mmCIF file of C-alpha atoms and ligand atoms in Angstrom:
data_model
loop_
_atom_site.group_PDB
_atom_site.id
_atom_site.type_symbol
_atom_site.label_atom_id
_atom_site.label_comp_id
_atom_site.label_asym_id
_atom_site.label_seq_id
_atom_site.Cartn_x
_atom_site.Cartn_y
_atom_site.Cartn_z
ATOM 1 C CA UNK A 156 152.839 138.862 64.666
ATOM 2 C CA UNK A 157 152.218 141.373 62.061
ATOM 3 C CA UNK A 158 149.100 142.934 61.196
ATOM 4 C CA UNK A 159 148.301 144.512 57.878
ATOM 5 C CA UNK A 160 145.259 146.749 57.649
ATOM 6 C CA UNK A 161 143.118 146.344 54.574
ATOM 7 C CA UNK A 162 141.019 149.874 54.423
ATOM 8 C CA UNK A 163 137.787 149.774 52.866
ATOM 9 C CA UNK A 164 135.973 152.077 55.232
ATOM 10 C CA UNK A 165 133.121 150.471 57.169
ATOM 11 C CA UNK A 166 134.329 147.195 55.809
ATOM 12 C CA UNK A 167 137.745 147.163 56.584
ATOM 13 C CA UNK A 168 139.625 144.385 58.824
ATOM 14 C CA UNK A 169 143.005 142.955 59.656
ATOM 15 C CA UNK A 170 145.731 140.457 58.364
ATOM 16 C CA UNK A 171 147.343 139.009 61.125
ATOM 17 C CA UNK A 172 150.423 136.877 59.595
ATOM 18 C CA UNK A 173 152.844 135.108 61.863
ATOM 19 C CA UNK A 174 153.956 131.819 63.499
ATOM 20 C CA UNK A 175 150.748 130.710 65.052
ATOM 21 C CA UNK A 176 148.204 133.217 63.750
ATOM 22 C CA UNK A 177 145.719 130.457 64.083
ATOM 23 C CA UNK A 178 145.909 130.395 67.729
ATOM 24 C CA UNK A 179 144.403 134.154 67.723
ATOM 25 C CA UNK A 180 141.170 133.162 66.453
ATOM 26 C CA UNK A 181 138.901 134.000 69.100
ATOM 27 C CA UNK A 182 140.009 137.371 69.169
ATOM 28 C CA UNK A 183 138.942 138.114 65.418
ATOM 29 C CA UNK A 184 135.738 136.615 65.775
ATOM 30 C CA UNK A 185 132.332 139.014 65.576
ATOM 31 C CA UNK A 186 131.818 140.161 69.521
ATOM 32 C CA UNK A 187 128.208 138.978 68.579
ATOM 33 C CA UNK A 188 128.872 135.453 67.633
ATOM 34 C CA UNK A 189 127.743 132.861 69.515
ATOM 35 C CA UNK A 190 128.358 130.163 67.322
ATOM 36 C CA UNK A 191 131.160 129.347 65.229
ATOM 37 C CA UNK A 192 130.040 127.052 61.302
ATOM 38 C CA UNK A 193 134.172 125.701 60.454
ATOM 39 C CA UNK A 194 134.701 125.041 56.879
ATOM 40 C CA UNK A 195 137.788 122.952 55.810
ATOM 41 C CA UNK A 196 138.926 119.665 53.858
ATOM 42 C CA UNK A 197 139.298 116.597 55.313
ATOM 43 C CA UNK A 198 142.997 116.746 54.015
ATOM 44 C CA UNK A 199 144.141 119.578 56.159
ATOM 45 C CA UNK A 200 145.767 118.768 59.190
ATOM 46 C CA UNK A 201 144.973 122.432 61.272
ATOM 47 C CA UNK A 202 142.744 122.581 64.041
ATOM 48 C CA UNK A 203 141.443 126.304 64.853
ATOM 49 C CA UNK A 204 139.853 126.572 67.891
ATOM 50 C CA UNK A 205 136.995 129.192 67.802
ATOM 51 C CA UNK A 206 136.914 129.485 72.161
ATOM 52 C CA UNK A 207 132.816 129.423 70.940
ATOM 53 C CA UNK A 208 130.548 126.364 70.169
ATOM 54 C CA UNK A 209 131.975 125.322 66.865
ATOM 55 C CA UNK A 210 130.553 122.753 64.550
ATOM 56 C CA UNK A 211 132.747 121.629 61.334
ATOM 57 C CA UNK A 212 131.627 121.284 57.985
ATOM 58 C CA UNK A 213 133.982 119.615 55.832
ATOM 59 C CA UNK A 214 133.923 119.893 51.688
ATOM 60 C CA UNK A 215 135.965 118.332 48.903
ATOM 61 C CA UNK A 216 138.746 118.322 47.806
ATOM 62 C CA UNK A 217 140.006 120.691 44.703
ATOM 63 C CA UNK A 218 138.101 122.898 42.464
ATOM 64 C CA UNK A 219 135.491 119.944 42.064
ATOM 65 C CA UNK A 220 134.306 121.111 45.675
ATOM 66 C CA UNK A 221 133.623 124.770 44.229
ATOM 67 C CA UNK A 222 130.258 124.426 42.835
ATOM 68 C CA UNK A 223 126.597 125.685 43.832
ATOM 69 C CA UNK A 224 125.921 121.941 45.201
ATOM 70 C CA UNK A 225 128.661 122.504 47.994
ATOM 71 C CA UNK A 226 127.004 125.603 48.933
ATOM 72 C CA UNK A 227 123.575 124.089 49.080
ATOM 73 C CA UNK A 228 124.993 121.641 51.292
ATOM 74 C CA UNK A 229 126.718 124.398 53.615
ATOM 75 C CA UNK A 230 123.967 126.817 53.624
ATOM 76 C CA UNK A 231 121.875 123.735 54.553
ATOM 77 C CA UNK A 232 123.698 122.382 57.622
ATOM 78 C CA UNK A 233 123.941 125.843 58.492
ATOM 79 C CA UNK A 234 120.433 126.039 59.209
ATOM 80 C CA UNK A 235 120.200 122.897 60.984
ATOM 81 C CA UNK A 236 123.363 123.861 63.283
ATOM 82 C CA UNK A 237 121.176 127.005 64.815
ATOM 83 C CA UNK A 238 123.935 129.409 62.596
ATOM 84 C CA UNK A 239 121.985 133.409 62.428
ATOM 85 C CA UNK A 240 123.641 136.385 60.934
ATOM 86 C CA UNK A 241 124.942 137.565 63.768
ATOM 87 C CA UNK A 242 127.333 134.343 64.054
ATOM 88 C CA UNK A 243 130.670 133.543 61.868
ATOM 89 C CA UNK A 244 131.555 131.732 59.490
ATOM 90 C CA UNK A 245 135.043 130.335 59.934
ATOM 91 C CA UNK A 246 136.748 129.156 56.225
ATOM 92 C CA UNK A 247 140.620 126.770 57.009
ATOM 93 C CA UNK A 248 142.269 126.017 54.011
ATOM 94 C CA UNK A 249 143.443 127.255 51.153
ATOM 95 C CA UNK A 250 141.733 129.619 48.092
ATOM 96 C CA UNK A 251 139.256 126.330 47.767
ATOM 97 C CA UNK A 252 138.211 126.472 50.814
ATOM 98 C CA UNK A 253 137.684 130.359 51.476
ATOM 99 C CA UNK A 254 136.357 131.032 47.933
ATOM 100 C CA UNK A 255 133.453 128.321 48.705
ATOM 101 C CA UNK A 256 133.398 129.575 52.618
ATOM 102 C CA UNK A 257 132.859 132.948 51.110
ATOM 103 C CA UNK A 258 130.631 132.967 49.061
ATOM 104 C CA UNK A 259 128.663 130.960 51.111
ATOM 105 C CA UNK A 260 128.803 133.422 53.875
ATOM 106 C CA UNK A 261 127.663 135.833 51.647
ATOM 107 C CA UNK A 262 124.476 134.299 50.987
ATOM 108 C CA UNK A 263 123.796 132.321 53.867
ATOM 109 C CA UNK A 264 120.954 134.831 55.327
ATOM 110 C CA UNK A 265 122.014 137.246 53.173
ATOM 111 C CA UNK A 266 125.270 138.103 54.172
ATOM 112 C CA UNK A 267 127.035 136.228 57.480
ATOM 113 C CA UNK A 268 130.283 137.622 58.616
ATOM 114 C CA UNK A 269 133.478 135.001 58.006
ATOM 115 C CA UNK A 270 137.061 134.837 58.873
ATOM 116 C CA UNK A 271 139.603 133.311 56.682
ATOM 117 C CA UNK A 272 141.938 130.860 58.646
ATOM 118 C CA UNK A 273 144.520 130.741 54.948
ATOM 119 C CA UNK A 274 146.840 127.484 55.206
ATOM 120 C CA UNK A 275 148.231 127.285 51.816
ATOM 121 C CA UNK A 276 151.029 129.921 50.775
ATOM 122 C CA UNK A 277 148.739 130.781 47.509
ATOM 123 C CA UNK A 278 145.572 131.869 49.995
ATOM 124 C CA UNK A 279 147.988 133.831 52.019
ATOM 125 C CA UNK A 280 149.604 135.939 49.907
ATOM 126 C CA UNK A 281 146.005 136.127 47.567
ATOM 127 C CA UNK A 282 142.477 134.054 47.432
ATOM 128 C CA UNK A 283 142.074 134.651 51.327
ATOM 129 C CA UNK A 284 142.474 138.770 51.164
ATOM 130 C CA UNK A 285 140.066 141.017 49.264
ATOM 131 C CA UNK A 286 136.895 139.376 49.652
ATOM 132 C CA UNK A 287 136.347 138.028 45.977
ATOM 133 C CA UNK A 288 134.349 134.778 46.528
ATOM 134 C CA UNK A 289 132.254 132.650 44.235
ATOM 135 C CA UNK A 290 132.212 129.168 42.720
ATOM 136 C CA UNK A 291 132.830 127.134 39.251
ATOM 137 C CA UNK A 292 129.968 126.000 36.586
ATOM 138 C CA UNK A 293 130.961 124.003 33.671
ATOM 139 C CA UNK A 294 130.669 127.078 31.576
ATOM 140 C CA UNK A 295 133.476 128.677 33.717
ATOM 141 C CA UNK A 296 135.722 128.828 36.340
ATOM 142 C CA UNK A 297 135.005 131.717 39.255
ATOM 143 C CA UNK A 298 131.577 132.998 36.810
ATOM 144 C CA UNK A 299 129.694 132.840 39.974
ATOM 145 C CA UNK A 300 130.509 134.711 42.723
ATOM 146 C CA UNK A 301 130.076 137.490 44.848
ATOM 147 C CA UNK A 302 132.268 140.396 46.558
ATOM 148 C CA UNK A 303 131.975 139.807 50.539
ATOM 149 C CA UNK A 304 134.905 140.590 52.351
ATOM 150 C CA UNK A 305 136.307 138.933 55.561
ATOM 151 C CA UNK A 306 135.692 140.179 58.913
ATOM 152 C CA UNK A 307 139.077 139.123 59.437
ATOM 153 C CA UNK A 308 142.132 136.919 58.460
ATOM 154 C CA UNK A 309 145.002 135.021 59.931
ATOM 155 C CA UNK A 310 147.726 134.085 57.954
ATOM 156 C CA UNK A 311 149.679 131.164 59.989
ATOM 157 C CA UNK A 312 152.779 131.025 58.631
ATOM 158 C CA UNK A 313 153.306 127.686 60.433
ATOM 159 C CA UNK A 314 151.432 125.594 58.611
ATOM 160 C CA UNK A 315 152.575 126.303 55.685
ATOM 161 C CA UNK A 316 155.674 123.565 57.022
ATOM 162 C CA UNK A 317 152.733 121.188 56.393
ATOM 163 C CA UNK A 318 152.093 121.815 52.537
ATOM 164 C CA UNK A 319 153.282 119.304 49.697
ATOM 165 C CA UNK A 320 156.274 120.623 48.309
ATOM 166 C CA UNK A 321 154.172 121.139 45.726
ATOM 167 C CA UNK A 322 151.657 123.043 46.631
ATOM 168 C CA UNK A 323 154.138 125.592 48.409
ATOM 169 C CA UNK A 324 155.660 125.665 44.844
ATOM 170 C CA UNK A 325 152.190 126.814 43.955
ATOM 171 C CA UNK A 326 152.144 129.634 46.319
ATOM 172 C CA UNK A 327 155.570 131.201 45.390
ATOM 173 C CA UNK A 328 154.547 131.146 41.394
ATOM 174 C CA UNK A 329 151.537 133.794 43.500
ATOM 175 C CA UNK A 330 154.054 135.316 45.169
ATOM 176 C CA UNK A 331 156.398 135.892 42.402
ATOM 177 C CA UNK A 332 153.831 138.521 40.701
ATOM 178 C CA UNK A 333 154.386 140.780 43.497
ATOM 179 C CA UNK A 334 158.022 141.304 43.053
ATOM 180 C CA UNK A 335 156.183 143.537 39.772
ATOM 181 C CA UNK A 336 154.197 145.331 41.788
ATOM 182 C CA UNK A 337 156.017 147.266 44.039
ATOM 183 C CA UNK A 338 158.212 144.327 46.104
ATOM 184 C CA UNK A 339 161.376 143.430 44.177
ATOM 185 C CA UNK A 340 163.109 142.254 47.197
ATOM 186 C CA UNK A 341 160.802 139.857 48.613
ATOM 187 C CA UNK A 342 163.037 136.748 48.270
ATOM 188 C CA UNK A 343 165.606 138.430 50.607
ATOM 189 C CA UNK A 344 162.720 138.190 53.295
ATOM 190 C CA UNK A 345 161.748 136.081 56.044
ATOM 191 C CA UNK A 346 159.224 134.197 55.073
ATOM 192 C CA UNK A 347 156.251 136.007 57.855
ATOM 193 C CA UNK A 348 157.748 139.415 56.125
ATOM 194 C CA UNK A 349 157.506 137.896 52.705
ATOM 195 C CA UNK A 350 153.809 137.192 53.572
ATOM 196 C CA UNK A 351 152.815 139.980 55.224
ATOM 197 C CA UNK A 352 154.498 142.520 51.949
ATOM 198 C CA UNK A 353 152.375 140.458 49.424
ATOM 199 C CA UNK A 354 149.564 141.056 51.823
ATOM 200 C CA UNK A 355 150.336 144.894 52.014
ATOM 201 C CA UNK A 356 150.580 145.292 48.149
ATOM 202 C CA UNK A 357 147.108 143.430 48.032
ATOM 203 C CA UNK A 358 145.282 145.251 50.475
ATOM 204 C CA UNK A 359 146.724 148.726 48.950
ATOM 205 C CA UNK A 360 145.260 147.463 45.371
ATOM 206 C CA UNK A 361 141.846 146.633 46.887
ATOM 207 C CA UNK A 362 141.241 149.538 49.000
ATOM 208 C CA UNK A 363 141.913 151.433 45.714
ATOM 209 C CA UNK A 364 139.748 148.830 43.117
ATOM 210 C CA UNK A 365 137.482 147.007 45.523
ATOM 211 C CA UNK A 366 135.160 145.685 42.461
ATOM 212 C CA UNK A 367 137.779 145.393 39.839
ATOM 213 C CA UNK A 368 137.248 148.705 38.163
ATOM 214 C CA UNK A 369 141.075 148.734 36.977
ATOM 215 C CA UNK A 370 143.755 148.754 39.106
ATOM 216 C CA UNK A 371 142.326 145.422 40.838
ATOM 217 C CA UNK A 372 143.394 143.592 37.209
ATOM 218 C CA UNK A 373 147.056 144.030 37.737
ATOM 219 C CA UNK A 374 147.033 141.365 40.514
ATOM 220 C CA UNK A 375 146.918 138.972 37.157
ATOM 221 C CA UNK A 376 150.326 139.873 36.021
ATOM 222 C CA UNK A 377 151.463 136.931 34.246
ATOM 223 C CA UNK A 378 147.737 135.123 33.936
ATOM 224 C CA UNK A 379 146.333 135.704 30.820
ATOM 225 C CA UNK A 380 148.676 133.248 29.463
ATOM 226 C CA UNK A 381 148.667 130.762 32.710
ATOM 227 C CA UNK A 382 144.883 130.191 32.304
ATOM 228 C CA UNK A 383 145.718 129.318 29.105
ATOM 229 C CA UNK A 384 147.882 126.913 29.800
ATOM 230 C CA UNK A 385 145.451 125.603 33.012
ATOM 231 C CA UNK A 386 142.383 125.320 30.269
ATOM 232 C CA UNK A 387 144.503 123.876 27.504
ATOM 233 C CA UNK A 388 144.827 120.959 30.650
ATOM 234 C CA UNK A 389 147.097 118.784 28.841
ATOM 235 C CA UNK A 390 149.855 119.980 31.004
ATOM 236 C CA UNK A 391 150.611 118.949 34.416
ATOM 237 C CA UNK A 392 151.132 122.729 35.754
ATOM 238 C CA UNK A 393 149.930 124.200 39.239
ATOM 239 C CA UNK A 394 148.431 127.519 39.343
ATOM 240 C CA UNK A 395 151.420 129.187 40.214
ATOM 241 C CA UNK A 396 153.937 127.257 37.697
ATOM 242 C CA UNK A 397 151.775 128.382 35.491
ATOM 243 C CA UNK A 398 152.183 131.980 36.538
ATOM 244 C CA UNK A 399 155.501 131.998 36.672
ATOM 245 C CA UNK A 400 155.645 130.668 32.589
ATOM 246 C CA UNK A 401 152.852 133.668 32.285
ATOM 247 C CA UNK A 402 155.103 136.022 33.944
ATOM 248 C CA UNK A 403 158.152 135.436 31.417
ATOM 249 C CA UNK A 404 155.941 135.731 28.744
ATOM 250 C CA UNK A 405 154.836 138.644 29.651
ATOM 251 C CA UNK A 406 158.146 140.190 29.667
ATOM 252 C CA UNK A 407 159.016 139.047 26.941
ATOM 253 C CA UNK A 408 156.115 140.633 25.038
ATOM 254 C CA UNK A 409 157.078 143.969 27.260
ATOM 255 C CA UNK A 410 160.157 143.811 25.500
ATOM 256 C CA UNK A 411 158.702 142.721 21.895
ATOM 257 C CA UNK A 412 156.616 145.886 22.722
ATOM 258 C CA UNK A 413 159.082 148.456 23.379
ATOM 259 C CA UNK A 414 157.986 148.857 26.861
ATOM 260 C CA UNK A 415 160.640 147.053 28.608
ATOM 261 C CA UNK A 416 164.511 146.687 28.129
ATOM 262 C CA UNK A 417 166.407 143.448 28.109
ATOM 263 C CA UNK A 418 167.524 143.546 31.909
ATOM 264 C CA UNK A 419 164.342 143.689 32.875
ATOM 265 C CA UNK A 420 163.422 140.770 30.414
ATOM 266 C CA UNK A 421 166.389 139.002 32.654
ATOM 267 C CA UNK A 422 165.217 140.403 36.188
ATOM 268 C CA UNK A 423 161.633 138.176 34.995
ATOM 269 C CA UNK A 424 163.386 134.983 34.789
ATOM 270 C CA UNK A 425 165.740 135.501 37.224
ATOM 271 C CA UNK A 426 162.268 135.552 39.804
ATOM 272 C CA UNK A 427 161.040 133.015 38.685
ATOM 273 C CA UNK A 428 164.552 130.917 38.511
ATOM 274 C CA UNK A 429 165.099 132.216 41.884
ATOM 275 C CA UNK A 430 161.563 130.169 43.398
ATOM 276 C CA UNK A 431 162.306 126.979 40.955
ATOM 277 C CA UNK A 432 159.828 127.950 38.903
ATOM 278 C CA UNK A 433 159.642 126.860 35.434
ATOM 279 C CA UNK A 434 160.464 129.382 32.945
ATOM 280 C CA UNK A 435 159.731 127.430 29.645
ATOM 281 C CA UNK A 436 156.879 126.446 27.861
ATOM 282 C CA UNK A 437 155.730 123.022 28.505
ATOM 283 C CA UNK A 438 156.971 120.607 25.525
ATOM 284 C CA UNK A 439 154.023 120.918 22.900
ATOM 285 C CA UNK A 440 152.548 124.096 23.839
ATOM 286 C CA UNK A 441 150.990 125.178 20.438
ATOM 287 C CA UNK A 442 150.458 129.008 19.819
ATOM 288 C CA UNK A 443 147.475 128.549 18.081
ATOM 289 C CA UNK A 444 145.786 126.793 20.775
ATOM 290 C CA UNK A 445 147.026 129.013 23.323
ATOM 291 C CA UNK A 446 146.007 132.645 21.469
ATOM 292 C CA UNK A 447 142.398 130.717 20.942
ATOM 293 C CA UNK A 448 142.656 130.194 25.018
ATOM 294 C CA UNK A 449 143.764 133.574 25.736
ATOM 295 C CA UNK A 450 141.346 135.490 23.107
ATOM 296 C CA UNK A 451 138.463 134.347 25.756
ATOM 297 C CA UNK A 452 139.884 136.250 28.956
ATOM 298 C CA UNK A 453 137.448 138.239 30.931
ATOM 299 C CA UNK A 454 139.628 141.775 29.777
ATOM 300 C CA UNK A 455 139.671 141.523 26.354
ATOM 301 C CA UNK A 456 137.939 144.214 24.458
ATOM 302 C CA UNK A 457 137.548 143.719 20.621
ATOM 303 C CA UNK A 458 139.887 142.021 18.357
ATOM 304 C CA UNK A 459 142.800 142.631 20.293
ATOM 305 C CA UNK A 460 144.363 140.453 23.449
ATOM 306 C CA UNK A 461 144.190 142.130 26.901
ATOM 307 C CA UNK A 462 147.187 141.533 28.640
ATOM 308 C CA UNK A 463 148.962 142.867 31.727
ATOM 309 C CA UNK A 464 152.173 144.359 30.816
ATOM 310 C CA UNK A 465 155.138 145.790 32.856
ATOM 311 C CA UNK A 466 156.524 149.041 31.204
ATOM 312 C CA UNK A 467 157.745 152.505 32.210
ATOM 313 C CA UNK A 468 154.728 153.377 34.111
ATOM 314 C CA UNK A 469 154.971 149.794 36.067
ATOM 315 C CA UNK A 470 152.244 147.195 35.656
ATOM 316 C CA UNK A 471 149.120 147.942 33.755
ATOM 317 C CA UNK A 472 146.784 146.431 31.689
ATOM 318 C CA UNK A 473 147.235 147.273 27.404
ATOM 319 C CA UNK A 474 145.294 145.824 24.521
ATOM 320 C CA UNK A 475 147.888 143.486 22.159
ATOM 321 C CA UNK A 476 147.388 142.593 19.034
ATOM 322 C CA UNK A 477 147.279 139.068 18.084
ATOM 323 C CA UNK A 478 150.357 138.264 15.674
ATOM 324 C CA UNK A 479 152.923 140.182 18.334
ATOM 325 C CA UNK A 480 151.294 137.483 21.097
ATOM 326 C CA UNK A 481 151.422 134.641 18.442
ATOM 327 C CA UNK A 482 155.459 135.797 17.516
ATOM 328 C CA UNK A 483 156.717 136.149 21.391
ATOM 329 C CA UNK A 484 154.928 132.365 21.714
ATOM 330 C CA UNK A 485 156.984 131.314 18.899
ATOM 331 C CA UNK A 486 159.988 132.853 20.781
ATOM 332 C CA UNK A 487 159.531 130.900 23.837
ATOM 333 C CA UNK A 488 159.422 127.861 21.666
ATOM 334 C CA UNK A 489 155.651 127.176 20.876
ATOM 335 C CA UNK A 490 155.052 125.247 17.595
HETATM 336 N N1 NAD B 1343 139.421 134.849 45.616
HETATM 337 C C1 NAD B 1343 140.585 135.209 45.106
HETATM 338 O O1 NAD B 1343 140.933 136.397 45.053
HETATM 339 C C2 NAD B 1343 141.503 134.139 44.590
HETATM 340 C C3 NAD B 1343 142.812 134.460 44.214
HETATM 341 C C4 NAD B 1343 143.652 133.432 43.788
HETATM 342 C C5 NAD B 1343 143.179 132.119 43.746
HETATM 343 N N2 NAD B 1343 141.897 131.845 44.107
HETATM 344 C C6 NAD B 1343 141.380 130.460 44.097
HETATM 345 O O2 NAD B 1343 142.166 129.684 44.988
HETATM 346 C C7 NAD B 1343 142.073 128.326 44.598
HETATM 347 C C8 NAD B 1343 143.436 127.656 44.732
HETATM 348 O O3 NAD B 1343 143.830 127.717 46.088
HETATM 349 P P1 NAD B 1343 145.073 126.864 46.634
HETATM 350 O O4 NAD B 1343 146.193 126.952 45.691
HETATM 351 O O5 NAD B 1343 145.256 127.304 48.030
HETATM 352 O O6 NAD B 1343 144.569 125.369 46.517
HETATM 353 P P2 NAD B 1343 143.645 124.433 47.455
HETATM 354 O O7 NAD B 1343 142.732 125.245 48.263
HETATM 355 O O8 NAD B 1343 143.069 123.405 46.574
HETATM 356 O O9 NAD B 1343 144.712 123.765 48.432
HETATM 357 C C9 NAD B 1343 145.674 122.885 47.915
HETATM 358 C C10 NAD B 1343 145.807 121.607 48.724
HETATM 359 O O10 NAD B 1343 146.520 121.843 49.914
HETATM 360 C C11 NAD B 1343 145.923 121.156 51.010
HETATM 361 N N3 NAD B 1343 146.284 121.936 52.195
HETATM 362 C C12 NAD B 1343 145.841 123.159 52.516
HETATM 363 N N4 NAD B 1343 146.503 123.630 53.587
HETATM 364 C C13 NAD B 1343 147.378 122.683 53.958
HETATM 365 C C14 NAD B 1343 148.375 122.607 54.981
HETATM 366 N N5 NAD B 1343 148.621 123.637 55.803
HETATM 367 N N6 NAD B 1343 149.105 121.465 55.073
HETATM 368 C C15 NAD B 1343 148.903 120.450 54.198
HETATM 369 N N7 NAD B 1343 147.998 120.481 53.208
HETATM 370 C C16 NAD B 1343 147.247 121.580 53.088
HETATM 371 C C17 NAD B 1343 144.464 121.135 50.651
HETATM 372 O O11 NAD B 1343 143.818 120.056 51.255
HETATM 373 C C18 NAD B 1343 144.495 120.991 49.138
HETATM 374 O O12 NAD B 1343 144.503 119.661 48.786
HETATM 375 C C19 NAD B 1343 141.514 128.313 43.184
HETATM 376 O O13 NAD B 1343 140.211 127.816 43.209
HETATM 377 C C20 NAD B 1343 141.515 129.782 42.784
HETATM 378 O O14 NAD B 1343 140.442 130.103 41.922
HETATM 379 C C21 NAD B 1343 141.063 132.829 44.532
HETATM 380 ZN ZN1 ZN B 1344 146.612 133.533 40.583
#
């Protein structure tokens, strides 16, 4: 088992990532708690035993789940089950289910403790680590939320045997970012190392950006154009397929920038080759649609795009002016 510390002084807590994390559940838990509220999906085949009078609350499944109705709900058989503050919240799933877990612990009586059971690869390496929790409203995805961080997590690297091809797919277009920010050799890694490094480089970013000041932005390397593609929802893309286009774009506009040479144009693709990721634009991508999509991201500031970009000072986050997004679209084969 390996434990990563995420240090954010009276709030810090551990990662424990490993074959059978799960099992260490009662050890995480809140001395205090005497009761134990589970969240997960029907769909998810682990049990995690809390060793303390559990009752489970399941949700639905898929970002329909994340909305303020869901919480009601939780918050509400909360209440019935006897839950106080002093008891835990346990989320098991993936980013659905601890972003909605989350955020309803950090309401419920204004501010329960939780632990994050994360079963998908994506929650693992990201949504389950850093306490940013919250829920969808047809206005916007994630525009209602809270920062609440975990009292612990385990990262079972078990389960992940379980996950739809797919889905693990999903998790390595995550993962793939991270190979930008300071882990270039994560693919040579076993896969409880490869975990546990994205888990590091997360940790290291929040304990220096808790609330997103800066820093915290550069975990959306290769997004600006992903949610893009996500919103334009004509495509059939996962989250992280859709990263892993984002992430060639954005070298690609590195290099249309200057700030970036062509090997390291080739070391992008190469990543994402190396997961079977897509690299291409989806057929019929148009780059009007998609500069429309990407003018609305939460960074942008003025005319300009915001994007993150890779360059001789590593990842960071520089304003980008519309036509040199629009011509590196065109370049990756956008009408
Ligand atoms: N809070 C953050 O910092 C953060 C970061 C990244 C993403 N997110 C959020 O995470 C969400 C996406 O999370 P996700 O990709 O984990 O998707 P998800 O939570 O929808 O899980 C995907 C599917 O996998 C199934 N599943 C989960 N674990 C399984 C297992 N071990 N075996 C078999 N099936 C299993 C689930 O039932 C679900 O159908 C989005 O809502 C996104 O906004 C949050
Ligand atoms: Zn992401």
């Amino acid at each position: 088992m390996i434990t990563v510390p995420v240090n954010l002084e009276e709030r810090s807590y551990d990662v424990l990532v490993g074959d059978g994390a799960r099992h260490r559940l009662p050890d995480v838990l809140p001395k205090r708690a005497r009761r134990a509220a589970i969240v997960t999906q029907p769909s998810i085949p682990v049990e995690a035993d809390p060793g303390i009078e559990g009752c489970t609350f399941p949700i639905a499944e898929g970002e329909a789940a994340k909305t303020f109705g869901t919480i009601e709900v939780l918050c509400r058989g909360f209440a019935r089950f006897g839950l106080t503050r002093h008891d835990v919240i346990v989320a098991v799933g993936g980013g659905v289910v601890t972003d909605t877990a989350g955020f309803a612990a950090a309401v419920y009586q204004r501010g329960t403790p939780y632990v994050n059971v994360a079963t998908t690869l994506l929650a693992q390496v990201d949504a389950a680590i850093g306490g940013k929790t919250g829920v969808n409203v047809a206005e916007g995805k994630n525009m209602i939320g809270a920062f609440w961080q975990p009292h612990a997590v385990l990262c079972d690297t078990e389960v992940l045997k379980a996950l739809p091809p797919r889905e693990y797919l999903s998790g390595l277009g995550e993962l793939a970012k991270y190979h930008f920010l300071g882990a270039d050799n994560l693919d040579e890694l076993p896969i409880d190392e490869r975990v546990a490094r994205c888990v590091e480089l997360k940790a290291r970013v929040v304990a220096a950006d808790e609330r997103e000041g800066g820093l915290r932005a550069t975990l959306n390397y290769g997004h600006t154009l992903a949610h893009a593609l996500e919103i334009a929802g004509a495509f059939d893309l996962r989250h992280g397929e859709a990263v892993a286009i984002g992430l060639v774009y954005a070298g690609l506009l590195a290099r249309h920038l200057g700030r970036i040479d062509d090997d390291r144009v080739a070391y992008h693709r190469k990543v994402v080759e190396t997961y079977g990721l897509p690299a291409t634009l989806p057929d019929g991508s148009g780059a009007d649609a998609l500069l429309e999509l990407m003018g609305r991201d939460k960074k942008r500031r003025g005319d300009d795009l915001a994007f993150v970009l890779d360059g001789p000072a590593g990842v960071e986050t520089v304003d980008v002016g519309v036509e040199a997004a629009r011509q590196v679209l065109v370049e990756m084969g956008a009408s």
